[in-house]
PDB file of C-alpha atoms in Angstrom:
ATOM      1  CA  MET G   1      32.639  -3.214  35.240  1.00  0.00           C
ATOM      2  CA  LYS G   2      29.766  -5.069  36.362  1.00  0.00           C
ATOM      3  CA  SER G   3      27.676  -2.610  37.180  1.00  0.00           C
ATOM      4  CA  TYR G   4      27.815  -1.937  33.313  1.00  0.00           C
ATOM      5  CA  SER G   5      26.453  -4.600  32.212  1.00  0.00           C
ATOM      6  CA  ASN G   6      23.517  -5.068  34.644  1.00  0.00           C
ATOM      7  CA  GLN G   7      23.023  -1.208  33.760  1.00  0.00           C
ATOM      8  CA  ARG G   8      22.855  -2.609  30.303  1.00  0.00           C
ATOM      9  CA  LYS G   9      20.707  -5.500  31.235  1.00  0.00           C
ATOM     10  CA  VAL G  10      17.895  -3.930  32.749  1.00  0.00           C
ATOM     11  CA  SER G  11      17.673  -1.322  30.430  1.00  0.00           C
ATOM     12  CA  LEU G  12      17.143  -4.242  27.370  1.00  0.00           C
ATOM     13  CA  PHE G  13      14.450  -6.180  29.781  1.00  0.00           C
ATOM     14  CA  PHE G  14      12.876  -2.277  29.646  1.00  0.00           C
ATOM     15  CA  ARG G  15      12.578  -2.229  25.741  1.00  0.00           C
ATOM     16  CA  TYR G  16      12.015  -5.795  25.030  1.00  0.00           C
ATOM     17  CA  LEU G  17       9.140  -4.779  28.036  1.00  0.00           C
ATOM     18  CA  LEU G  18       8.514  -1.381  25.963  1.00  0.00           C
ATOM     19  CA  LEU G  19       8.435  -3.803  22.707  1.00  0.00           C
ATOM     20  CA  THR G  20       6.159  -7.280  23.894  1.00  0.00           C
ATOM     21  CA  ILE G  21       4.178  -4.400  25.548  1.00  0.00           C
ATOM     22  CA  LEU G  22       2.939  -2.518  22.254  1.00  0.00           C
ATOM     23  CA  ALA G  23       3.094  -5.308  19.741  1.00  0.00           C
ATOM     24  CA  ILE G  24       0.237  -7.018  21.768  1.00  0.00           C
ATOM     25  CA  LEU G  25      -0.973  -3.875  21.633  1.00  0.00           C
ATOM     26  CA  TRP G  26      -1.551  -4.336  17.803  1.00  0.00           C
ATOM     27  CA  LEU G  27      -2.205  -8.281  18.182  1.00  0.00           C
ATOM     28  CA  ILE G  28      -5.609  -8.035  20.019  1.00  0.00           C
ATOM     29  CA  PRO G  29      -7.666  -5.763  17.358  1.00  0.00           C
ATOM     30  CA  ILE G  30      -5.726  -8.307  14.541  1.00  0.00           C
ATOM     31  CA  LEU G  31      -6.746 -11.230  16.634  1.00  0.00           C
ATOM     32  CA  TRP G  32     -10.202  -9.901  17.449  1.00  0.00           C
ATOM     33  CA  ILE G  33     -10.995  -9.455  14.324  1.00  0.00           C
ATOM     34  CA  VAL G  34      -9.940 -12.881  13.331  1.00  0.00           C
ATOM     35  CA  LEU G  35     -11.766 -14.475  15.519  1.00  0.00           C
ATOM     36  CA  ALA G  36     -14.984 -12.147  14.082  1.00  0.00           C
ATOM     37  CA  SER G  37     -15.156 -13.507  11.343  1.00  0.00           C
ATOM     38  CA  PHE G  38     -16.293 -16.956  12.666  1.00  0.00           C
ATOM     39  CA  SER G  39     -18.766 -15.997  15.743  1.00  0.00           C
ATOM     40  CA  TYR G  40     -21.976 -16.833  13.892  1.00  0.00           C
ATOM     41  CA  ASN G  41     -24.450 -13.318  14.161  1.00  0.00           C
ATOM     42  CA  ASP G  42     -27.772 -12.776  13.220  1.00  0.00           C
ATOM     43  CA  THR G  43     -28.029 -10.181  15.820  1.00  0.00           C
ATOM     44  CA  GLY G  44     -25.857  -7.244  14.859  1.00  0.00           C
ATOM     45  CA  PHE G  45     -22.747  -6.326  15.940  1.00  0.00           C
ATOM     46  CA  ILE G  46     -20.475  -9.513  17.969  1.00  0.00           C
ATOM     47  CA  SER G  47     -20.219  -7.969  21.413  1.00  0.00           C
ATOM     48  CA  THR G  48     -17.677 -11.059  22.968  1.00  0.00           C
ATOM     49  CA  PHE G  49     -13.517 -11.336  21.922  1.00  0.00           C
ATOM     50  CA  PHE G  50     -13.949 -15.469  22.112  1.00  0.00           C
ATOM     51  CA  PRO G  51     -16.507 -16.273  19.078  1.00  0.00           C
ATOM     52  CA  GLU G  52     -19.938 -18.854  20.649  1.00  0.00           C
ATOM     53  CA  LYS G  53     -20.321 -20.722  17.862  1.00  0.00           C
ATOM     54  CA  TRP G  54     -18.546 -21.256  15.344  1.00  0.00           C
ATOM     55  CA  THR G  55     -19.198 -21.655  11.396  1.00  0.00           C
ATOM     56  CA  PHE G  56     -17.671 -20.184   8.484  1.00  0.00           C
ATOM     57  CA  GLN G  57     -20.865 -18.807   6.845  1.00  0.00           C
ATOM     58  CA  ASN G  58     -19.472 -14.859   7.293  1.00  0.00           C
ATOM     59  CA  TYR G  59     -17.007 -16.434   4.877  1.00  0.00           C
ATOM     60  CA  ILE G  60     -19.209 -18.154   2.504  1.00  0.00           C
ATOM     61  CA  GLY G  61     -21.925 -15.457   2.473  1.00  0.00           C
ATOM     62  CA  ILE G  62     -19.118 -13.133   1.010  1.00  0.00           C
ATOM     63  CA  PHE G  63     -18.587 -15.024  -1.816  1.00  0.00           C
ATOM     64  CA  THR G  64     -22.310 -15.979  -1.786  1.00  0.00           C
ATOM     65  CA  ASN G  65     -24.572 -13.221  -1.570  1.00  0.00           C
ATOM     66  CA  SER G  66     -25.941 -11.463  -4.628  1.00  0.00           C
ATOM     67  CA  GLN G  67     -26.240  -8.455  -3.677  1.00  0.00           C
ATOM     68  CA  PHE G  68     -23.014  -6.871  -2.670  1.00  0.00           C
ATOM     69  CA  PRO G  69     -20.614  -8.954  -5.595  1.00  0.00           C
ATOM     70  CA  TYR G  70     -17.534  -9.741  -3.821  1.00  0.00           C
ATOM     71  CA  LEU G  71     -15.559 -11.097  -6.196  1.00  0.00           C
ATOM     72  CA  HIS G  72     -15.937  -8.629  -8.801  1.00  0.00           C
ATOM     73  CA  TRP G  73     -14.721  -6.022  -6.244  1.00  0.00           C
ATOM     74  CA  ILE G  74     -11.306  -8.490  -5.878  1.00  0.00           C
ATOM     75  CA  ILE G  75     -10.624  -8.533  -9.652  1.00  0.00           C
ATOM     76  CA  ASN G  76     -11.706  -5.131  -9.986  1.00  0.00           C
ATOM     77  CA  THR G  77      -8.880  -3.807  -7.142  1.00  0.00           C
ATOM     78  CA  LEU G  78      -6.326  -7.013  -8.280  1.00  0.00           C
ATOM     79  CA  LEU G  79      -6.376  -5.066 -11.500  1.00  0.00           C
ATOM     80  CA  VAL G  80      -5.466  -0.863 -10.676  1.00  0.00           C
ATOM     81  CA  ALA G  81      -3.645  -2.400  -8.352  1.00  0.00           C
ATOM     82  CA  ILE G  82      -1.696  -4.403 -10.788  1.00  0.00           C
ATOM     83  CA  ILE G  83      -1.425  -1.911 -13.392  1.00  0.00           C
ATOM     84  CA  SER G  84      -0.984   1.208 -10.927  1.00  0.00           C
ATOM     85  CA  ALA G  85       1.980  -0.694  -8.908  1.00  0.00           C
ATOM     86  CA  THR G  86       3.802  -1.216 -13.000  1.00  0.00           C
ATOM     87  CA  LEU G  87       2.917   2.329 -14.698  1.00  0.00           C
ATOM     88  CA  SER G  88       3.899   3.988 -11.120  1.00  0.00           C
ATOM     89  CA  THR G  89       7.065   2.137 -10.878  1.00  0.00           C
ATOM     90  CA  PHE G  90       8.564   2.780 -14.030  1.00  0.00           C
ATOM     91  CA  PHE G  91       7.438   5.921 -13.391  1.00  0.00           C
ATOM     92  CA  GLN G  92       8.736   6.284  -9.997  1.00  0.00           C
ATOM     93  CA  ILE G  93      12.276   4.532 -10.960  1.00  0.00           C
ATOM     94  CA  SER G  94      12.639   6.616 -14.117  1.00  0.00           C
ATOM     95  CA  VAL G  95      12.018  10.737 -12.380  1.00  0.00           C
ATOM     96  CA  ALA G  96      14.804   8.796 -10.253  1.00  0.00           C
ATOM     97  CA  TYR G  97      17.611   7.516 -12.613  1.00  0.00           C
ATOM     98  CA  VAL G  98      17.190  10.519 -13.661  1.00  0.00           C
ATOM     99  CA  LEU G  99      17.646  13.529 -11.259  1.00  0.00           C
ATOM    100  CA  SER G 100      20.463  10.929  -9.366  1.00  0.00           C
ATOM    101  CA  ARG G 101      22.487  10.652 -12.282  1.00  0.00           C
ATOM    102  CA  LEU G 102      22.065  13.562 -14.820  1.00  0.00           C
ATOM    103  CA  ARG G 103      22.334  17.084 -14.656  1.00  0.00           C
ATOM    104  CA  PHE G 104      20.124  19.513 -16.474  1.00  0.00           C
ATOM    105  CA  ARG G 105      18.499  22.948 -16.300  1.00  0.00           C
ATOM    106  CA  LEU G 106      15.548  23.334 -12.910  1.00  0.00           C
ATOM    107  CA  ARG G 107      17.034  19.997 -11.872  1.00  0.00           C
ATOM    108  CA  LYS G 108      17.361  21.400  -8.344  1.00  0.00           C
ATOM    109  CA  PRO G 109      14.401  24.100  -8.516  1.00  0.00           C
ATOM    110  CA  PHE G 110      12.327  20.837  -9.162  1.00  0.00           C
ATOM    111  CA  LEU G 111      13.623  18.370  -6.373  1.00  0.00           C
ATOM    112  CA  GLN G 112      12.746  21.767  -4.174  1.00  0.00           C
ATOM    113  CA  ILE G 113       9.114  22.139  -5.735  1.00  0.00           C
ATOM    114  CA  ALA G 114       8.666  18.029  -5.588  1.00  0.00           C
ATOM    115  CA  LEU G 115       9.811  18.385  -2.126  1.00  0.00           C
ATOM    116  CA  VAL G 116       7.257  20.507  -0.783  1.00  0.00           C
ATOM    117  CA  LEU G 117       4.352  19.256  -2.666  1.00  0.00           C
ATOM    118  CA  GLY G 118       4.919  15.897  -1.447  1.00  0.00           C
ATOM    119  CA  MET G 119       4.681  17.416   1.286  1.00  0.00           C
ATOM    120  CA  PHE G 120       0.433  17.965   0.870  1.00  0.00           C
ATOM    121  CA  PRO G 121      -1.246  14.869   1.069  1.00  0.00           C
ATOM    122  CA  GLY G 122      -3.176  13.386  -1.669  1.00  0.00           C
ATOM    123  CA  PHE G 123      -6.798  13.811  -1.085  1.00  0.00           C
ATOM    124  CA  MET G 124      -6.622  16.857  -1.216  1.00  0.00           C
ATOM    125  CA  SER G 125      -6.823  17.341  -4.304  1.00  0.00           C
ATOM    126  CA  MET G 126      -9.660  14.647  -5.568  1.00  0.00           C
ATOM    127  CA  ILE G 127     -12.344  17.106  -4.870  1.00  0.00           C
ATOM    128  CA  ALA G 128     -10.312  18.989  -8.052  1.00  0.00           C
ATOM    129  CA  LEU G 129      -9.918  16.142 -10.327  1.00  0.00           C
ATOM    130  CA  TYR G 130     -13.042  14.119  -8.674  1.00  0.00           C
ATOM    131  CA  TYR G 131     -14.447  16.839 -11.351  1.00  0.00           C
ATOM    132  CA  ILE G 132     -11.882  16.857 -14.292  1.00  0.00           C
ATOM    133  CA  LEU G 133     -11.960  13.113 -14.665  1.00  0.00           C
ATOM    134  CA  LYS G 134     -16.123  13.438 -14.652  1.00  0.00           C
ATOM    135  CA  GLY G 135     -15.257  16.136 -17.497  1.00  0.00           C
ATOM    136  CA  LEU G 136     -13.502  13.553 -19.284  1.00  0.00           C
ATOM    137  CA  ASN G 137     -16.430  10.580 -18.630  1.00  0.00           C
ATOM    138  CA  MET G 138     -13.174   8.438 -16.692  1.00  0.00           C
ATOM    139  CA  LEU G 139     -15.232   8.385 -13.647  1.00  0.00           C
ATOM    140  CA  ASN G 140     -14.360   4.449 -13.536  1.00  0.00           C
ATOM    141  CA  LEU G 141     -11.460   2.319 -12.925  1.00  0.00           C
ATOM    142  CA  GLY G 142      -9.905   3.720 -15.858  1.00  0.00           C
ATOM    143  CA  GLY G 143     -10.689   7.065 -13.912  1.00  0.00           C
ATOM    144  CA  LEU G 144      -9.909   5.985 -10.545  1.00  0.00           C
ATOM    145  CA  ILE G 145      -5.238   4.053 -12.304  1.00  0.00           C
ATOM    146  CA  LEU G 146      -4.850   7.331 -13.831  1.00  0.00           C
ATOM    147  CA  VAL G 147      -4.797   8.782 -10.965  1.00  0.00           C
ATOM    148  CA  TYR G 148      -2.813   6.496  -8.507  1.00  0.00           C
ATOM    149  CA  VAL G 149      -0.160   6.697 -11.519  1.00  0.00           C
ATOM    150  CA  GLY G 150      -0.576  10.037 -12.237  1.00  0.00           C
ATOM    151  CA  GLY G 151       1.222  11.222  -8.741  1.00  0.00           C
ATOM    152  CA  ALA G 152       2.887   8.382  -9.084  1.00  0.00           C
ATOM    153  CA  GLY G 153       7.243  10.609 -10.217  1.00  0.00           C
ATOM    154  CA  LEU G 154       6.633  12.446  -6.778  1.00  0.00           C
ATOM    155  CA  GLY G 155       7.230   9.815  -5.280  1.00  0.00           C
ATOM    156  CA  PHE G 156      10.648   9.257  -6.299  1.00  0.00           C
ATOM    157  CA  TYR G 157      13.355  10.604  -3.500  1.00  0.00           C
ATOM    158  CA  VAL G 158      13.311   7.235  -1.661  1.00  0.00           C
ATOM    159  CA  ALA G 159      14.010   5.535  -5.204  1.00  0.00           C
ATOM    160  CA  LYS G 160      17.137   9.327  -6.263  1.00  0.00           C
ATOM    161  CA  GLY G 161      19.190   7.792  -2.243  1.00  0.00           C
ATOM    162  CA  PHE G 162      19.352   4.877  -3.529  1.00  0.00           C
ATOM    163  CA  PHE G 163      20.504   5.468  -6.904  1.00  0.00           C
ATOM    164  CA  ASP G 164      22.891   7.846  -5.399  1.00  0.00           C
ATOM    165  CA  THR G 165      24.774   4.654  -4.214  1.00  0.00           C
ATOM    166  CA  ILE G 166      25.639   3.170  -6.972  1.00  0.00           C
ATOM    167  CA  PRO G 167      28.761   4.547  -8.387  1.00  0.00           C
ATOM    168  CA  ARG G 168      29.083   6.404 -10.423  1.00  0.00           C
ATOM    169  CA  SER G 169      31.659   5.200 -12.034  1.00  0.00           C
ATOM    170  CA  LEU G 170      30.526   2.295 -13.112  1.00  0.00           C
ATOM    171  CA  ASP G 171      27.911   4.993 -15.906  1.00  0.00           C
ATOM    172  CA  GLU G 172      31.245   6.125 -16.832  1.00  0.00           C
ATOM    173  CA  ALA G 173      32.661   2.961 -17.481  1.00  0.00           C
ATOM    174  CA  ALA G 174      29.467   1.733 -19.887  1.00  0.00           C
ATOM    175  CA  GLU G 175      29.948   5.491 -21.588  1.00  0.00           C
ATOM    176  CA  LEU G 176      34.002   4.780 -22.586  1.00  0.00           C
ATOM    177  CA  ASP G 177      32.089   1.373 -24.252  1.00  0.00           C
ATOM    178  CA  GLY G 178      30.139   2.724 -26.765  1.00  0.00           C
ATOM    179  CA  ALA G 179      27.020   2.358 -24.538  1.00  0.00           C
ATOM    180  CA  THR G 180      23.522   5.084 -24.845  1.00  0.00           C
ATOM    181  CA  LYS G 181      21.751   6.436 -21.134  1.00  0.00           C
ATOM    182  CA  TRP G 182      19.645   4.414 -21.880  1.00  0.00           C
ATOM    183  CA  GLN G 183      21.697   0.970 -21.926  1.00  0.00           C
ATOM    184  CA  VAL G 184      23.254   2.523 -19.132  1.00  0.00           C
ATOM    185  CA  PHE G 185      19.159   2.878 -17.076  1.00  0.00           C
ATOM    186  CA  THR G 186      18.506  -0.514 -18.290  1.00  0.00           C
ATOM    187  CA  LYS G 187      21.963  -2.650 -18.777  1.00  0.00           C
ATOM    188  CA  ILE G 188      23.480  -1.431 -15.382  1.00  0.00           C
ATOM    189  CA  GLY G 189      20.755   0.559 -13.606  1.00  0.00           C
ATOM    190  CA  LEU G 190      17.876  -1.745 -13.415  1.00  0.00           C
ATOM    191  CA  PRO G 191      20.146  -4.955 -12.135  1.00  0.00           C
ATOM    192  CA  LEU G 192      21.233  -2.704  -9.345  1.00  0.00           C
ATOM    193  CA  SER G 193      17.745  -2.049  -8.139  1.00  0.00           C
ATOM    194  CA  LYS G 194      15.741  -4.735  -7.696  1.00  0.00           C
ATOM    195  CA  PRO G 195      16.314  -3.851  -3.953  1.00  0.00           C
ATOM    196  CA  MET G 196      14.014  -0.454  -4.951  1.00  0.00           C
ATOM    197  CA  ILE G 197      12.312  -1.994  -7.241  1.00  0.00           C
ATOM    198  CA  VAL G 198      10.475  -4.694  -5.329  1.00  0.00           C
ATOM    199  CA  TYR G 199      10.067  -2.019  -2.738  1.00  0.00           C
ATOM    200  CA  THR G 200       9.042   0.812  -5.427  1.00  0.00           C
ATOM    201  CA  ALA G 201       6.467  -2.239  -7.085  1.00  0.00           C
ATOM    202  CA  LEU G 202       4.756  -3.496  -3.444  1.00  0.00           C
ATOM    203  CA  THR G 203       4.464   0.406  -2.109  1.00  0.00           C
ATOM    204  CA  THR G 204       2.773   1.169  -5.421  1.00  0.00           C
ATOM    205  CA  PHE G 205       0.602  -2.014  -4.796  1.00  0.00           C
ATOM    206  CA  MET G 206      -0.508  -1.680  -1.336  1.00  0.00           C
ATOM    207  CA  ALA G 207      -2.236   1.582  -1.739  1.00  0.00           C
ATOM    208  CA  PRO G 208      -4.760   0.758  -4.676  1.00  0.00           C
ATOM    209  CA  TRP G 209      -5.708  -2.978  -2.297  1.00  0.00           C
ATOM    210  CA  VAL G 210      -6.421  -0.686   0.557  1.00  0.00           C
ATOM    211  CA  ASP G 211      -7.320   3.099  -0.947  1.00  0.00           C
ATOM    212  CA  PHE G 212     -11.292   4.171   0.170  1.00  0.00           C
ATOM    213  CA  ILE G 213     -10.843   7.882  -0.768  1.00  0.00           C
ATOM    214  CA  PHE G 214      -9.794   8.215  -3.958  1.00  0.00           C
ATOM    215  CA  SER G 215     -12.075   4.727  -5.058  1.00  0.00           C
ATOM    216  CA  GLY G 216     -14.970   6.086  -3.039  1.00  0.00           C
ATOM    217  CA  ILE G 217     -15.632   9.430  -4.608  1.00  0.00           C
ATOM    218  CA  ILE G 218     -14.932   7.870  -7.899  1.00  0.00           C
ATOM    219  CA  LEU G 219     -16.008   5.207  -8.216  1.00  0.00           C
ATOM    220  CA  SER G 220     -19.973   6.373  -5.894  1.00  0.00           C
ATOM    221  CA  THR G 221     -21.134   7.869  -9.131  1.00  0.00           C
ATOM    222  CA  SER G 222     -21.807   4.471 -11.051  1.00  0.00           C
ATOM    223  CA  GLY G 223     -24.541   2.868  -8.725  1.00  0.00           C
ATOM    224  CA  ASP G 224     -23.289  -0.384  -9.769  1.00  0.00           C
ATOM    225  CA  PRO G 225     -21.856  -2.169  -6.942  1.00  0.00           C
ATOM    226  CA  LYS G 226     -20.304  -5.105  -9.867  1.00  0.00           C
ATOM    227  CA  THR G 227     -17.825  -1.443 -10.902  1.00  0.00           C
ATOM    228  CA  TYR G 228     -16.347  -0.889  -7.111  1.00  0.00           C
ATOM    229  CA  THR G 229     -12.869  -1.761  -5.712  1.00  0.00           C
ATOM    230  CA  ILE G 230     -12.362  -3.757  -2.374  1.00  0.00           C
ATOM    231  CA  ALA G 231     -12.919  -0.739   0.366  1.00  0.00           C
ATOM    232  CA  TYR G 232     -15.448   0.986  -1.371  1.00  0.00           C
ATOM    233  CA  GLY G 233     -17.343  -2.479  -1.384  1.00  0.00           C
ATOM    234  CA  LEU G 234     -17.030  -3.200   2.128  1.00  0.00           C
ATOM    235  CA  TYR G 235     -17.717  -0.252   2.646  1.00  0.00           C
ATOM    236  CA  ASN G 236     -21.047   0.312   0.672  1.00  0.00           C
ATOM    237  CA  MET G 237     -22.498  -3.017   1.938  1.00  0.00           C
ATOM    238  CA  LEU G 238     -22.822  -1.942   6.009  1.00  0.00           C
ATOM    239  CA  SER G 239     -24.340   0.864   4.338  1.00  0.00           C
ATOM    240  CA  SER G 240     -26.114   1.112   1.277  1.00  0.00           C
ATOM    241  CA  SER G 241     -29.220   1.045   3.540  1.00  0.00           C
ATOM    242  CA  LYS G 242     -30.058   0.931   6.838  1.00  0.00           C
ATOM    243  CA  GLY G 243     -29.825  -1.824   8.799  1.00  0.00           C
ATOM    244  CA  SER G 244     -27.273  -3.074   6.793  1.00  0.00           C
ATOM    245  CA  ALA G 245     -24.326  -2.826   8.901  1.00  0.00           C
ATOM    246  CA  THR G 246     -26.300  -5.551  11.083  1.00  0.00           C
ATOM    247  CA  THR G 247     -27.038  -7.745   9.113  1.00  0.00           C
ATOM    248  CA  TYR G 248     -23.909  -7.989   7.172  1.00  0.00           C
ATOM    249  CA  PHE G 249     -21.439  -7.204   9.701  1.00  0.00           C
ATOM    250  CA  ALA G 250     -20.069 -11.060  10.737  1.00  0.00           C
ATOM    251  CA  GLN G 251     -19.470 -10.672   6.508  1.00  0.00           C
ATOM    252  CA  PHE G 252     -18.377  -7.304   6.126  1.00  0.00           C
ATOM    253  CA  VAL G 253     -15.395  -9.077   8.773  1.00  0.00           C
ATOM    254  CA  ALA G 254     -14.298 -12.082   6.807  1.00  0.00           C
ATOM    255  CA  GLY G 255     -14.176  -9.991   3.374  1.00  0.00           C
ATOM    256  CA  CYS G 256     -11.965  -7.780   6.202  1.00  0.00           C
ATOM    257  CA  VAL G 257      -9.875 -10.747   6.957  1.00  0.00           C
ATOM    258  CA  ILE G 258      -9.364 -11.972   3.007  1.00  0.00           C
ATOM    259  CA  THR G 259      -8.340  -8.460   1.971  1.00  0.00           C
ATOM    260  CA  ALA G 260      -5.407  -8.586   4.292  1.00  0.00           C
ATOM    261  CA  ILE G 261      -4.014 -12.067   3.263  1.00  0.00           C
ATOM    262  CA  PRO G 262      -2.839 -11.100   0.334  1.00  0.00           C
ATOM    263  CA  ILE G 263      -0.939  -7.639   0.755  1.00  0.00           C
ATOM    264  CA  THR G 264       0.229  -9.500   4.218  1.00  0.00           C
ATOM    265  CA  ILE G 265       1.629 -12.299   2.551  1.00  0.00           C
ATOM    266  CA  LEU G 266       3.455 -10.583  -0.450  1.00  0.00           C
ATOM    267  CA  PHE G 267       4.668  -8.321   2.334  1.00  0.00           C
ATOM    268  CA  VAL G 268       6.380 -11.686   4.130  1.00  0.00           C
ATOM    269  CA  ILE G 269       7.714 -12.657   1.030  1.00  0.00           C
ATOM    270  CA  MET G 270       9.460  -9.564   0.081  1.00  0.00           C
ATOM    271  CA  GLN G 271       9.998  -8.106   3.419  1.00  0.00           C
ATOM    272  CA  LYS G 272      13.393  -8.520   3.104  1.00  0.00           C
ATOM    273  CA  PHE G 273      13.462  -6.247   0.096  1.00  0.00           C
ATOM    274  CA  TYR G 274      11.893  -4.269   0.749  1.00  0.00           C
ATOM    275  CA  VAL G 275      14.169  -3.277   3.911  1.00  0.00           C
ATOM    276  CA  SER G 276      17.132  -3.288   2.568  1.00  0.00           C
ATOM    277  CA  GLY G 277      15.125  -1.192  -0.563  1.00  0.00           C
ATOM    278  CA  ILE G 278      14.308   1.397   1.968  1.00  0.00           C
ATOM    279  CA  THR G 279      17.346   1.326   4.377  1.00  0.00           C
ATOM    280  CA  ALA G 280      19.802   2.036   1.461  1.00  0.00           C
ATOM    281  CA  GLY G 281      16.538   4.333  -0.542  1.00  0.00           C
ATOM    282  CA  ALA G 282      17.342   6.372   2.781  1.00  0.00           C
ATOM    283  CA  ASP G 283      20.792   7.007   3.521  1.00  0.00           C
ATOM    284  CA  ASN G 284      21.633   9.593   0.893  1.00  0.00           C
ATOM    285  CA  GLY G 285      17.656  10.706  -0.286  1.00  0.00           C
TER     286      GLY G 285
END
């Protein structure tokens, strides 16, 4: 018995040691970025871990830089993220509920096809999407929202697993009382799926907020910095002209820190719903 207790303590020690090492490896780059954003720099890239001279000028400069309208980027990204998250959440939850509770022809083939399509990364379609949006004259924020929302329905598997855990007897009881399928969905399905709704909304909000690939492809042709999102705008800040990478690097880092703050706060606040949603959805997904 004593030997087992000692083995367990040793096992826990090495587990916590491994987790501590991994946490340090994850935190060091984040800490460097935060410290670099407060570093005074007029020569180019920051070469020291701790700032030799502290300053808030990088944060002031990112908002007062007339060449790169960072505030417009935040507003554009927030607008795209909110609209995309709202529509994508509705589509994902609706598709997941239908596939979980209803039975119809070609249901299983659809599930199989959706599973196969979900294995391919979305950026594989970016060239085709570019020419489609170009033909529709939608190489703008509206087209970007359409791209994010268009593929939302394929992300239903986790939500479907969550709806599978809700007893069907609740639906049957409501239908016996005269409720329609839509009433069962809105009065029973949605109230019981709050953790999954929060999880879906959080993930669909984060994707447009940090996306660079699609925003870069779709918005790059406008030539107007005021139409960019944060990710592509910050990239353009360092690559727009020769010497920009060294001139604006400190402001670029400050912009990255500001970008991460809303997502971090949102994730911390919604963490309980996020964890309960993904674990419940993974049980029978």
